[in-house]
mmCIF file of C-alpha atoms in Angstrom:
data_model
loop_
_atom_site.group_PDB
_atom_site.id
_atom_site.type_symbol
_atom_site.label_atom_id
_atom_site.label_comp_id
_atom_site.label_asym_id
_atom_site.label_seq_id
_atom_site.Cartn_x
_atom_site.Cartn_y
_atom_site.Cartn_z
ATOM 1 C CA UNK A 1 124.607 132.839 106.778
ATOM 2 C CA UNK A 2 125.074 130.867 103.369
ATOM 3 C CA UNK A 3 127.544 128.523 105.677
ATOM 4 C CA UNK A 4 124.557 127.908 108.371
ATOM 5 C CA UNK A 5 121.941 127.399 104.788
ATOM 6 C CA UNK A 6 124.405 124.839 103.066
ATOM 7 C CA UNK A 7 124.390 122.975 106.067
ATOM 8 C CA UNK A 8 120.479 123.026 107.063
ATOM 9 C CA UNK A 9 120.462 121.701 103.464
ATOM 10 C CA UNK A 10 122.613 118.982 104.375
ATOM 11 C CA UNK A 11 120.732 117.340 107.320
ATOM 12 C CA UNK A 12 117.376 118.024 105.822
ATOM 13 C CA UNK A 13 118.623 116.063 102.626
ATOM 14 C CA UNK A 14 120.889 113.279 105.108
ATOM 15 C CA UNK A 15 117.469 113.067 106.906
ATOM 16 C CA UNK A 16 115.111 112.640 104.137
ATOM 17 C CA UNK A 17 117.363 109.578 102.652
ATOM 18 C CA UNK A 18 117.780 107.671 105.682
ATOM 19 C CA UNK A 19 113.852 108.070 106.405
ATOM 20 C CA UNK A 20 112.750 107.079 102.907
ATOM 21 C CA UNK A 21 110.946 104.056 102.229
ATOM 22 C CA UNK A 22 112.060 101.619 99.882
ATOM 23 C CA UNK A 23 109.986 101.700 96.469
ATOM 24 C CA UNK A 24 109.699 99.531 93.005
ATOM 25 C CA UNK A 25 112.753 102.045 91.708
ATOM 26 C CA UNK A 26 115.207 101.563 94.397
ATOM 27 C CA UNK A 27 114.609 97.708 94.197
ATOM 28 C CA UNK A 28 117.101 96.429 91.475
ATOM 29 C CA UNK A 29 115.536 94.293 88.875
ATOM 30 C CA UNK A 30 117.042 90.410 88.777
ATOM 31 C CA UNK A 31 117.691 89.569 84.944
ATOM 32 C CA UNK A 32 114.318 87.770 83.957
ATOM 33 C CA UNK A 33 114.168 84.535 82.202
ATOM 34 C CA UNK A 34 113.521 83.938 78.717
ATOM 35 C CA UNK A 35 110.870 80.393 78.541
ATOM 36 C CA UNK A 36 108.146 79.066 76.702
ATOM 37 C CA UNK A 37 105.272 76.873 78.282
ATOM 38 C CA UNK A 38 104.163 73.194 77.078
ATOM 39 C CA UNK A 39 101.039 71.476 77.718
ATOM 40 C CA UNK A 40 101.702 68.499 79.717
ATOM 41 C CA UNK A 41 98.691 66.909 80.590
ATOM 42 C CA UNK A 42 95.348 68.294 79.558
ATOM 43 C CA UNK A 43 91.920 67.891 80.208
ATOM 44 C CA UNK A 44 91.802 68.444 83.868
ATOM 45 C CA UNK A 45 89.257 71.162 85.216
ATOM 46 C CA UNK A 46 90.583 71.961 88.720
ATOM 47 C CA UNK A 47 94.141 70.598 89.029
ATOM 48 C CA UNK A 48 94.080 71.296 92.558
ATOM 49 C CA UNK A 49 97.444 69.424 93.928
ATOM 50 C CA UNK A 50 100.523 67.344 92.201
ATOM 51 C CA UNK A 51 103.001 65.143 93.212
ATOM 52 C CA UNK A 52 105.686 63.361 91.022
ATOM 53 C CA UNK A 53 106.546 59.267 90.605
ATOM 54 C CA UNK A 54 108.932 59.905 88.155
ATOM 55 C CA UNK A 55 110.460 63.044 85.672
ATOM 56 C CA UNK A 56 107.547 61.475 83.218
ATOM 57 C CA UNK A 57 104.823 60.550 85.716
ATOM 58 C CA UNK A 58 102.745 62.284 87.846
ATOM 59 C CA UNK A 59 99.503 62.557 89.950
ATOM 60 C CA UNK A 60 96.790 65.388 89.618
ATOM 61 C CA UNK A 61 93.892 66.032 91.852
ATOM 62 C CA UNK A 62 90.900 67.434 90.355
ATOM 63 C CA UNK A 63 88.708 69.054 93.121
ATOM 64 C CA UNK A 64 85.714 67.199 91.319
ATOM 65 C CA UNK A 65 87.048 64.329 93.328
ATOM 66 C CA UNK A 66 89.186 62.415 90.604
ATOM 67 C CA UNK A 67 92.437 61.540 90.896
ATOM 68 C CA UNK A 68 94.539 61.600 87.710
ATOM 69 C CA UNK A 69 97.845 59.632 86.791
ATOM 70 C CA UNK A 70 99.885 61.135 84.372
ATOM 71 C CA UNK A 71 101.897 58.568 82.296
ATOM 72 C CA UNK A 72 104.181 60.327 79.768
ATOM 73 C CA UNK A 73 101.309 62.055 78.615
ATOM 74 C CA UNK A 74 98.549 59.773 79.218
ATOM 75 C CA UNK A 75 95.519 60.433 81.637
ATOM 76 C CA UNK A 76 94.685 57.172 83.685
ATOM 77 C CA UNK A 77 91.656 57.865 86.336
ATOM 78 C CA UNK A 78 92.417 56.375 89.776
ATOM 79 C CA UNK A 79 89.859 53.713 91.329
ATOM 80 C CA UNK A 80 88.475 54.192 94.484
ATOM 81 C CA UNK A 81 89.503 57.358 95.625
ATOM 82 C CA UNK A 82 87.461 58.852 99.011
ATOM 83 C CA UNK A 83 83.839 59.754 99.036
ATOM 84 C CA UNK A 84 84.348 63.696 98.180
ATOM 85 C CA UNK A 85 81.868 66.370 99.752
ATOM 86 C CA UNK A 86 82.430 68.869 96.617
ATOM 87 C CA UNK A 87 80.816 72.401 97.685
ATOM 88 C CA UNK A 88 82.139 75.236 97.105
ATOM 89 C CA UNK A 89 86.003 75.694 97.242
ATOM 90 C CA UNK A 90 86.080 72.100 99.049
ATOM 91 C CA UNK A 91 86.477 68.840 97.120
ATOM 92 C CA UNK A 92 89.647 66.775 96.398
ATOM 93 C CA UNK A 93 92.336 68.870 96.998
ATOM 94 C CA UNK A 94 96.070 68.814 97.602
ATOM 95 C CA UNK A 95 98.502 65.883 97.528
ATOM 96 C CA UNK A 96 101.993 64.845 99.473
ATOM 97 C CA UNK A 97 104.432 61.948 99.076
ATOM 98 C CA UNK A 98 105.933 60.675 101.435
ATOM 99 C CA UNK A 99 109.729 61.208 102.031
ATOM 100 C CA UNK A 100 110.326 57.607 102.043
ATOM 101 C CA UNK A 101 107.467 56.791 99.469
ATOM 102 C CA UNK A 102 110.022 54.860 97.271
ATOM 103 C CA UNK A 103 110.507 52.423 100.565
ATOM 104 C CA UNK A 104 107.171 52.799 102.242
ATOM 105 C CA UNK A 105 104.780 53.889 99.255
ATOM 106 C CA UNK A 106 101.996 56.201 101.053
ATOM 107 C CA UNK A 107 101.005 58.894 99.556
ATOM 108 C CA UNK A 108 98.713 61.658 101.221
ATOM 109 C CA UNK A 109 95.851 63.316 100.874
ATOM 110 C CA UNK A 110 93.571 66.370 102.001
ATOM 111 C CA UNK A 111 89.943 66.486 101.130
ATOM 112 C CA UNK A 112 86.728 67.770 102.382
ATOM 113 C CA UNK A 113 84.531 65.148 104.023
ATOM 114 C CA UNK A 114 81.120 64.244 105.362
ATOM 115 C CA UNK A 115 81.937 61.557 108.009
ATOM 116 C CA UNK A 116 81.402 62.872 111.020
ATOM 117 C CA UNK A 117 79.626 65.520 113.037
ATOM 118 C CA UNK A 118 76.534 67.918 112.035
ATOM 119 C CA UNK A 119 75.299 68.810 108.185
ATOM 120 C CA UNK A 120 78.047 68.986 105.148
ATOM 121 C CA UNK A 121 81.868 68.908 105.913
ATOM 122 C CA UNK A 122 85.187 69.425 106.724
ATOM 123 C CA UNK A 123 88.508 68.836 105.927
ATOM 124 C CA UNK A 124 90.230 65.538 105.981
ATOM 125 C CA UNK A 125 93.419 63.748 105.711
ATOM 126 C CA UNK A 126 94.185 60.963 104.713
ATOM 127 C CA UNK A 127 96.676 58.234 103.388
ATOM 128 C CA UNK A 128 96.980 55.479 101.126
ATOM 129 C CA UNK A 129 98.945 53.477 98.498
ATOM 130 C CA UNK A 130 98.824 53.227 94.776
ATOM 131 C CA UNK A 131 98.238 49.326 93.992
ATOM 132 C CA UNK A 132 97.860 49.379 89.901
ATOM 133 C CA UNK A 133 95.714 52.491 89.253
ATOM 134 C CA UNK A 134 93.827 51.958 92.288
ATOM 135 C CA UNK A 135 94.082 53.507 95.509
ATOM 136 C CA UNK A 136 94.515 50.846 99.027
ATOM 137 C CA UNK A 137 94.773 50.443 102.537
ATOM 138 C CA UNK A 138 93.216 54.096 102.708
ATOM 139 C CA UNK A 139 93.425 55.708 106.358
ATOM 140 C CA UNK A 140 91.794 59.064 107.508
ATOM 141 C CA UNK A 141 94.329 60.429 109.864
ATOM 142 C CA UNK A 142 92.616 63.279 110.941
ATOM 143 C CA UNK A 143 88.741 65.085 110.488
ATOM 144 C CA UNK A 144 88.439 68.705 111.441
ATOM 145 C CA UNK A 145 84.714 69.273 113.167
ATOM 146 C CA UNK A 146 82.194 69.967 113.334
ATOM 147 C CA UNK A 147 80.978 69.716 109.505
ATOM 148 C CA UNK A 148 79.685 73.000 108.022
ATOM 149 C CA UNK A 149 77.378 73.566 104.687
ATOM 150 C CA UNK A 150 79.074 76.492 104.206
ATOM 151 C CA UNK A 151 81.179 76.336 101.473
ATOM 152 C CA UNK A 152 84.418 78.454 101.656
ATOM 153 C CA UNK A 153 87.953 77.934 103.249
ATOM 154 C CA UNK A 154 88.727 74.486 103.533
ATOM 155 C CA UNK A 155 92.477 75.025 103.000
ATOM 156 C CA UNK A 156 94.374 72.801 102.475
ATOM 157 C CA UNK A 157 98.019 72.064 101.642
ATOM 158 C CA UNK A 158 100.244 69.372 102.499
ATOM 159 C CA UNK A 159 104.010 69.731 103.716
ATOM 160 C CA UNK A 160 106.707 67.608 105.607
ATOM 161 C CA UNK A 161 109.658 68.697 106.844
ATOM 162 C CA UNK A 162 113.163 67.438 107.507
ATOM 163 C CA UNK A 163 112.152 65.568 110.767
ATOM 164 C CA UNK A 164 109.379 63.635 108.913
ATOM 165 C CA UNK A 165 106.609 65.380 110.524
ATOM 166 C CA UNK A 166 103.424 66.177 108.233
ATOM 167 C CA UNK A 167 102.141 69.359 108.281
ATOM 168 C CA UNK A 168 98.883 70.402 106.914
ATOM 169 C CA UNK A 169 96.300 73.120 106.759
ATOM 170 C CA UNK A 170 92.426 73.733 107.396
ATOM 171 C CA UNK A 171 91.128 77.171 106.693
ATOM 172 C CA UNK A 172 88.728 79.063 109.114
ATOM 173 C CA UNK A 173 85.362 77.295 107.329
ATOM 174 C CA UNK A 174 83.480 80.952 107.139
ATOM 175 C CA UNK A 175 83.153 81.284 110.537
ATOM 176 C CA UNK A 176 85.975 83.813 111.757
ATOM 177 C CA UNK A 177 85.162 85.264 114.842
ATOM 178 C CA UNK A 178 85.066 81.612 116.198
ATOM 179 C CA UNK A 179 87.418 79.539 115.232
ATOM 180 C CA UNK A 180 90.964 80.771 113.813
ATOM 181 C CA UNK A 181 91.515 82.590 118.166
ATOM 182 C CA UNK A 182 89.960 79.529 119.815
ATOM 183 C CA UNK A 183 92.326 76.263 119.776
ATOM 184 C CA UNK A 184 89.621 74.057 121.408
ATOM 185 C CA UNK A 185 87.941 74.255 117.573
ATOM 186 C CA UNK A 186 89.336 73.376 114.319
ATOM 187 C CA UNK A 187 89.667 75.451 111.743
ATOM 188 C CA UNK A 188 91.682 78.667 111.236
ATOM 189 C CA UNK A 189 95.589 76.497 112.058
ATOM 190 C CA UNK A 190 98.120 74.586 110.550
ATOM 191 C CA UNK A 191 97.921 71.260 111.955
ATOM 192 C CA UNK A 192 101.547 68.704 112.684
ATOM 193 C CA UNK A 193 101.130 64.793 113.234
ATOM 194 C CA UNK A 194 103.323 61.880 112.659
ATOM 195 C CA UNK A 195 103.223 60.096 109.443
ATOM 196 C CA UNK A 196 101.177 58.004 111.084
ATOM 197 C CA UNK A 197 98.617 60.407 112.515
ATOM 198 C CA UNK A 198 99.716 60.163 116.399
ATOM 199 C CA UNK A 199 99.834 63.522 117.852
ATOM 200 C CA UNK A 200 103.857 64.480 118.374
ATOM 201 C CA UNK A 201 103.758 64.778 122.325
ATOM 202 C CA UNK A 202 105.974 67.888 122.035
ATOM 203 C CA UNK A 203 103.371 70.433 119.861
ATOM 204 C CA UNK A 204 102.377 73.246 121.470
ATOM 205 C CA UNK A 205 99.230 72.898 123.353
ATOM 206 C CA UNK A 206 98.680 68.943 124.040
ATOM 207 C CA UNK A 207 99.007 70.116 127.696
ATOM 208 C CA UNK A 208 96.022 72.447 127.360
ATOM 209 C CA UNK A 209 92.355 71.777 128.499
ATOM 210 C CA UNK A 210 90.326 70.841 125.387
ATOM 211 C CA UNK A 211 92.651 71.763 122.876
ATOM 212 C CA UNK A 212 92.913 70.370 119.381
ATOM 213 C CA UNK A 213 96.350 68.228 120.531
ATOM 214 C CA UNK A 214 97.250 68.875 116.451
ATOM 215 C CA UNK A 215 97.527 72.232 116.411
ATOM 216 C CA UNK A 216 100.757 73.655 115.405
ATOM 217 C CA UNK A 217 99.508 77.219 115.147
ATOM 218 C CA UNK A 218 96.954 79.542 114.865
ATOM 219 C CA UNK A 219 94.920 82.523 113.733
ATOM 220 C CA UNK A 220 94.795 81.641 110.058
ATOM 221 C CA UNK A 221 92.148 82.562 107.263
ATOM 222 C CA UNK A 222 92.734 80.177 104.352
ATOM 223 C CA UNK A 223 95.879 78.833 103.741
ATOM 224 C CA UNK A 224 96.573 77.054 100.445
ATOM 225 C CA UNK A 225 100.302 77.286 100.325
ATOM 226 C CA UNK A 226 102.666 75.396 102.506
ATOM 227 C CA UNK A 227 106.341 74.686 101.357
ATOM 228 C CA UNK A 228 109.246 73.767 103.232
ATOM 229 C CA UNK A 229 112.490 76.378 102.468
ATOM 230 C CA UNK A 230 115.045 74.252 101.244
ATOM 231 C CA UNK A 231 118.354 75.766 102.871
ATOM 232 C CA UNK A 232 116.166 76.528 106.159
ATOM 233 C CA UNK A 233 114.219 73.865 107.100
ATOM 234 C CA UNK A 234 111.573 76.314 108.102
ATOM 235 C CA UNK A 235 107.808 76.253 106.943
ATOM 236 C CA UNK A 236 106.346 78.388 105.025
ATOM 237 C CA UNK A 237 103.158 79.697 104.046
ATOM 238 C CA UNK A 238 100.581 81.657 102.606
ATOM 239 C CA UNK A 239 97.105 82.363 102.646
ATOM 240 C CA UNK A 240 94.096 84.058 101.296
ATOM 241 C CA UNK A 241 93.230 87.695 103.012
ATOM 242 C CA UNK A 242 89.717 88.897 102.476
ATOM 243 C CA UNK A 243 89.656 92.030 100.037
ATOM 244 C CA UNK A 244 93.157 93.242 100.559
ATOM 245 C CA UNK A 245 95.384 91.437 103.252
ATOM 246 C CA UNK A 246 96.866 88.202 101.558
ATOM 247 C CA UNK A 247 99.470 86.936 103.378
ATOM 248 C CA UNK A 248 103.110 85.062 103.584
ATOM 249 C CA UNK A 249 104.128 83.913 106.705
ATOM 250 C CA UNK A 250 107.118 81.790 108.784
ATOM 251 C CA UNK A 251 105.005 79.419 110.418
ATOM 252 C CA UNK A 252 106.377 79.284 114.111
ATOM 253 C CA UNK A 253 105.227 76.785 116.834
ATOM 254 C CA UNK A 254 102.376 78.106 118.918
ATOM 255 C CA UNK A 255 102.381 81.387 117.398
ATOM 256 C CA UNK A 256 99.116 83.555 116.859
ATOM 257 C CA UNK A 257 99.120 84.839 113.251
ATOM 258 C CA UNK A 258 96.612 87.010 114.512
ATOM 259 C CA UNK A 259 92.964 86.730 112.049
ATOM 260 C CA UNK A 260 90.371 88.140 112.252
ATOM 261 C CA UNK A 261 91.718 90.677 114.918
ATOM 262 C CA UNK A 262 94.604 92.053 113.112
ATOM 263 C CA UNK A 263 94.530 92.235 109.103
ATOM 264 C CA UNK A 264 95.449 94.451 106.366
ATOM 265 C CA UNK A 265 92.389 93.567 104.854
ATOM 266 C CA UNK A 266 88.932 94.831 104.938
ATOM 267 C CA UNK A 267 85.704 92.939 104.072
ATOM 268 C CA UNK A 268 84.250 92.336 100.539
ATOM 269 C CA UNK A 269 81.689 95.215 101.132
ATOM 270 C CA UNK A 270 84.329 97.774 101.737
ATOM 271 C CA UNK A 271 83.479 97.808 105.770
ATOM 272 C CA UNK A 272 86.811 97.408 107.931
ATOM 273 C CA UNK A 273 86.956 94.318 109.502
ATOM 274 C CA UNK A 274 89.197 95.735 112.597
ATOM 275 C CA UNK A 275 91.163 98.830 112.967
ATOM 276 C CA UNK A 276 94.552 96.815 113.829
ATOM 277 C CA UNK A 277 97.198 95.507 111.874
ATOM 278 C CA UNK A 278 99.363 94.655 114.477
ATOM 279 C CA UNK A 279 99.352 93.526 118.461
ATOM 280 C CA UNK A 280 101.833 92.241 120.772
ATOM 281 C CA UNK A 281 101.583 88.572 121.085
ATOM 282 C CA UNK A 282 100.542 88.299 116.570
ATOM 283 C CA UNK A 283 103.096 87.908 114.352
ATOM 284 C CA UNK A 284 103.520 90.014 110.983
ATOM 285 C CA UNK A 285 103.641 88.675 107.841
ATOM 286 C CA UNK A 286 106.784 88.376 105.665
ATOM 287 C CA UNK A 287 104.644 89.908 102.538
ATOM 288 C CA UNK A 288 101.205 90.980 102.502
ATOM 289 C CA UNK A 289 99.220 91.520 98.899
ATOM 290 C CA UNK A 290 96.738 94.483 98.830
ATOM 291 C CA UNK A 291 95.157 94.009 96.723
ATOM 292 C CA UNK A 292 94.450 90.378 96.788
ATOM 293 C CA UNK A 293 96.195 87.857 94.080
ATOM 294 C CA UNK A 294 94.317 85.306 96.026
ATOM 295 C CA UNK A 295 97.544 83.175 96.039
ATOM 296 C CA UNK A 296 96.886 79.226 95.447
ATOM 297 C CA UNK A 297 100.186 76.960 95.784
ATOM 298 C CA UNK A 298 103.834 77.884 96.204
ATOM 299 C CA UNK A 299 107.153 76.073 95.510
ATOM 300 C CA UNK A 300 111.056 77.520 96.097
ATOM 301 C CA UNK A 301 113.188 76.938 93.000
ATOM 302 C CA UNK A 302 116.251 75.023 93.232
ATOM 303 C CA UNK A 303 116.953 73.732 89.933
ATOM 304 C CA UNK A 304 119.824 75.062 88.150
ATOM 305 C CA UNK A 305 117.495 74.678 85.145
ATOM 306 C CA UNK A 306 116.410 78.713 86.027
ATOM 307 C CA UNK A 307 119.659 79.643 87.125
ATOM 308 C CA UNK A 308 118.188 83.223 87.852
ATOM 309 C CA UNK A 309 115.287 81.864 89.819
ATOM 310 C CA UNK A 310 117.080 80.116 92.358
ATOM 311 C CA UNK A 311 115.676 80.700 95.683
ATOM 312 C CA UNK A 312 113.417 82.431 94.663
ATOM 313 C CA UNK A 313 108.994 81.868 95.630
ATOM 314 C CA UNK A 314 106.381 81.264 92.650
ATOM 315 C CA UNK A 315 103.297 81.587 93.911
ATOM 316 C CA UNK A 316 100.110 80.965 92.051
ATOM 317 C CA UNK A 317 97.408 84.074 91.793
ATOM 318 C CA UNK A 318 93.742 82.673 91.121
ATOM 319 C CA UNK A 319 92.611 86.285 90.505
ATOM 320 C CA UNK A 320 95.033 87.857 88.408
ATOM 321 C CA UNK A 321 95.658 84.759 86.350
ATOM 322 C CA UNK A 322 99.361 84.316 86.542
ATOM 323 C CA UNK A 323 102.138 83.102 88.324
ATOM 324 C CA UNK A 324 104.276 85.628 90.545
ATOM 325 C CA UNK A 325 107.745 85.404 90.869
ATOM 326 C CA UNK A 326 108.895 86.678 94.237
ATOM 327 C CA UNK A 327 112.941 87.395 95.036
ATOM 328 C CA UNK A 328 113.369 87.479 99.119
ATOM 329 C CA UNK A 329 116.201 88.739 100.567
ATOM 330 C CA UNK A 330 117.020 88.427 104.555
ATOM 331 C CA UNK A 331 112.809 87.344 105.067
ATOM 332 C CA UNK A 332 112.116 90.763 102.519
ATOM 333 C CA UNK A 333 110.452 90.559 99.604
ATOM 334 C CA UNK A 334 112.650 93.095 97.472
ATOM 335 C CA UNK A 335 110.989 92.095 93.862
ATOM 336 C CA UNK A 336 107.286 90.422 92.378
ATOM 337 C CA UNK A 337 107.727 90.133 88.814
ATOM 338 C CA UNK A 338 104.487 88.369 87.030
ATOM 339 C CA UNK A 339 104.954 85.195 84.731
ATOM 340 C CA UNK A 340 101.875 83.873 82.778
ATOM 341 C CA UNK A 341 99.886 86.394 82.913
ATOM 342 C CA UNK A 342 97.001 86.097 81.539
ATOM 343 C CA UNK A 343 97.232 82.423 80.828
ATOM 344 C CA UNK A 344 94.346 81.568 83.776
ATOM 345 C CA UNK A 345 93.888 80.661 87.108
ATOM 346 C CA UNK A 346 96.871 79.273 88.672
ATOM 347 C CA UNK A 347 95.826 76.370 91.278
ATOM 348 C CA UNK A 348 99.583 75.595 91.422
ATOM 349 C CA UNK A 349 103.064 75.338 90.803
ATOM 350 C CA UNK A 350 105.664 72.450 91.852
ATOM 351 C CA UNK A 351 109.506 71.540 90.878
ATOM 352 C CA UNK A 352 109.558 68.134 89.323
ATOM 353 C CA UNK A 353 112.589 65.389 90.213
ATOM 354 C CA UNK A 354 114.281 66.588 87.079
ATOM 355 C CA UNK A 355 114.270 70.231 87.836
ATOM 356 C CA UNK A 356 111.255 71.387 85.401
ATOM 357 C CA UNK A 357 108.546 73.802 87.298
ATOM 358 C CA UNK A 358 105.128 72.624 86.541
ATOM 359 C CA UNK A 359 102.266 74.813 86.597
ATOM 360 C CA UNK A 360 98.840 73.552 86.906
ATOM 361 C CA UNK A 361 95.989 76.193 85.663
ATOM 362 C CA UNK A 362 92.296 75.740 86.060
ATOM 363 C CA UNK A 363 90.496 75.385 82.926
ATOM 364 C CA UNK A 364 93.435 73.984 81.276
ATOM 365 C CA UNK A 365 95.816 71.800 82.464
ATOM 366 C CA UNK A 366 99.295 71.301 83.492
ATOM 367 C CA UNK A 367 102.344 73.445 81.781
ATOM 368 C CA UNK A 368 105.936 73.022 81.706
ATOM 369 C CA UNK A 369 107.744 75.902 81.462
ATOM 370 C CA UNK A 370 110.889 75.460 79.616
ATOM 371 C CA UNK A 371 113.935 77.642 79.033
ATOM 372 C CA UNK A 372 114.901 78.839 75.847
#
């Protein structure tokens, strides 16, 4: 009888381990680093996105609708930057080089808009060059419709990847049980053109009726991270949930990411917005936050400057005021370890030419955090 016990004991205990769910104390913690921050550049309200001429020099958005050169510590405004419909979470926001700027010179640029169809606006982008401290030869490459007065989810980040194709995206304009499911609207979907702004003749849907030929995928709330993994080549992304439900995703062609009718999130009143989290046909996320960080810009670190950090996400949180540090492991997140905190609303976070991670915080400025 004790034989038959000891081994009941056994597969119960056998069972039990190979069952369990991972938590925070099986995760093993990655030595953290040891850095202090330094105030770049300050004076800049909303520093919304940021690109880098040089280790020294650097441009800042403001959502306000001014665009800010950096010059080894000196704030030069930018002439004749785009009529800006500010409203709201919508103004001048995120900024892209090209990957042959230092040939070409265009620089890109996503903003909400009022050209165009019906009351208030949408989300724009458009190029241009830097003559002086002036912007030229601007060109809209693409207007989402129809224009909206309502003032959330505009998006919008900028990304290219290795083939030279621009990537950008345009959040679901408050009106989700329309647009992010229907690909004849815009709004909801990352978005891939040529540098240019012709529509690549191999994305998903340019053979469908009425489509939006641009549309690289779909089912999105309000995406205002887009990077490109460096040893990958794929893009990534993240994007706001509603209270609970944040999300990091893969972005795959013609895939359904599945909002509003799957979500781990539930609506601001506490009312569930659907009973699903998952259906055939919608991908999963990578990560989901519950609760929300409401996560605002993301960059991969590959400078040997944070040795510890490399390949690892920062991600910016606008409501918990700090910048999260996430280790991934085989498309896992197996450890968040905050950075900042407390420090304010992180807008966002990019690697600079010489290796230095620059965080931009609302209120504030832009940081440079530096090892010790």
């Amino acid at each position: 009888m004790q034989k038959i016990i000891l081994i009941i004991y056994f597969f119960v205990v056998l069972l039990g381990t190979s069952c369990a769910q991972t938590s925070d104390k099986d995760i093993k913690t990655p030595k953290s680093l040891d850095f202090t921050t330094e105030l770049v550049q300050g004076g800049i309200q909303n520093p919304w996105g940021m690109v880098f001429l040089s280790n020294t020099t650097f441009l800042v958005t403001d959502k306000s609708g001014k665009l800010i050169l950096s010059k080894s510590g000196e704030a030069i405004e930018v002439e004749n930057t785009p009529s800006i419909y500010n409203r709201g979470q919508g103004g001048l926001m995120d900024i892209e080089l090209h990957p042959d700027y230092s040939q070409n010179g265009w620089i890109y640029f996503s903003f909400a808009s009022e050209e165009g169809e019906g009351k208030g606006g949408n989300t724009a982008i458009m190029r241009a060059k830097l003559s002086g401290y002036k912007l030229v030869q601007q060109e809209v490459l693409y207007k989402a419709s129809p224009n909206s007065t309502k003032g959330q989810h505009f998006g919008s980040r900028i990304e290219f990847d290795n083939d030279g194709y621009l990537y950008f995206s345009v959040g679901d304009r408050g009106n989700r049980d329309v647009n992010p499911q229907d690909i004849t609207r815009d709004g909801g979907k990352i978005y891939r053109l040529h540098d240019d702004g012709r529509i690549p003749n191999d994305n998903p849907f340019v053979n469908e009726p009425n489509a939006k030929k641009a549309i690289y995928s779909y089912g999105h709330r309000n995406p205002q991270g887009l990077v490109l993994h460096p040893e990958t080549g794929e893009l990534w992304e993240h994007e706001h949930g509603p209270r609970g439900g944040d999300e990091l995703n893969i972005v795959q062609k013609g895939k359904n990411y599945g909002w509003p009718v799957i979500t781990y999130g539930i609506n601001y009143s506490g009312t569930p917005i659907t009973d699903e989290t998952s259906r055939p046909g919608m991908e999963q996320p990578i990560h989901q936050w519950t609760p929300s960080i409401a996560p605002s810009g993301v960059t991969i670190v590959t400078s040997d400057k944070y040795p510890d950090w490399q390949g690892n996400l920062l991600v910016g949180s606008l409501a918990f005021q700090y910048l999260e540090r996430l280790v991934v492991e085989n498309n896992t997140v197996t450890y968040r370890e905050k950075l900042l905190d407390g420090m304010g609303r992180v807008r966002n976070v990019r690697q600079a030419p010489d290796g230095f991670i620059y965080v931009g915080i609302e209120g504030k400025g832009i940081f440079r955090l530096v090892p010790k």
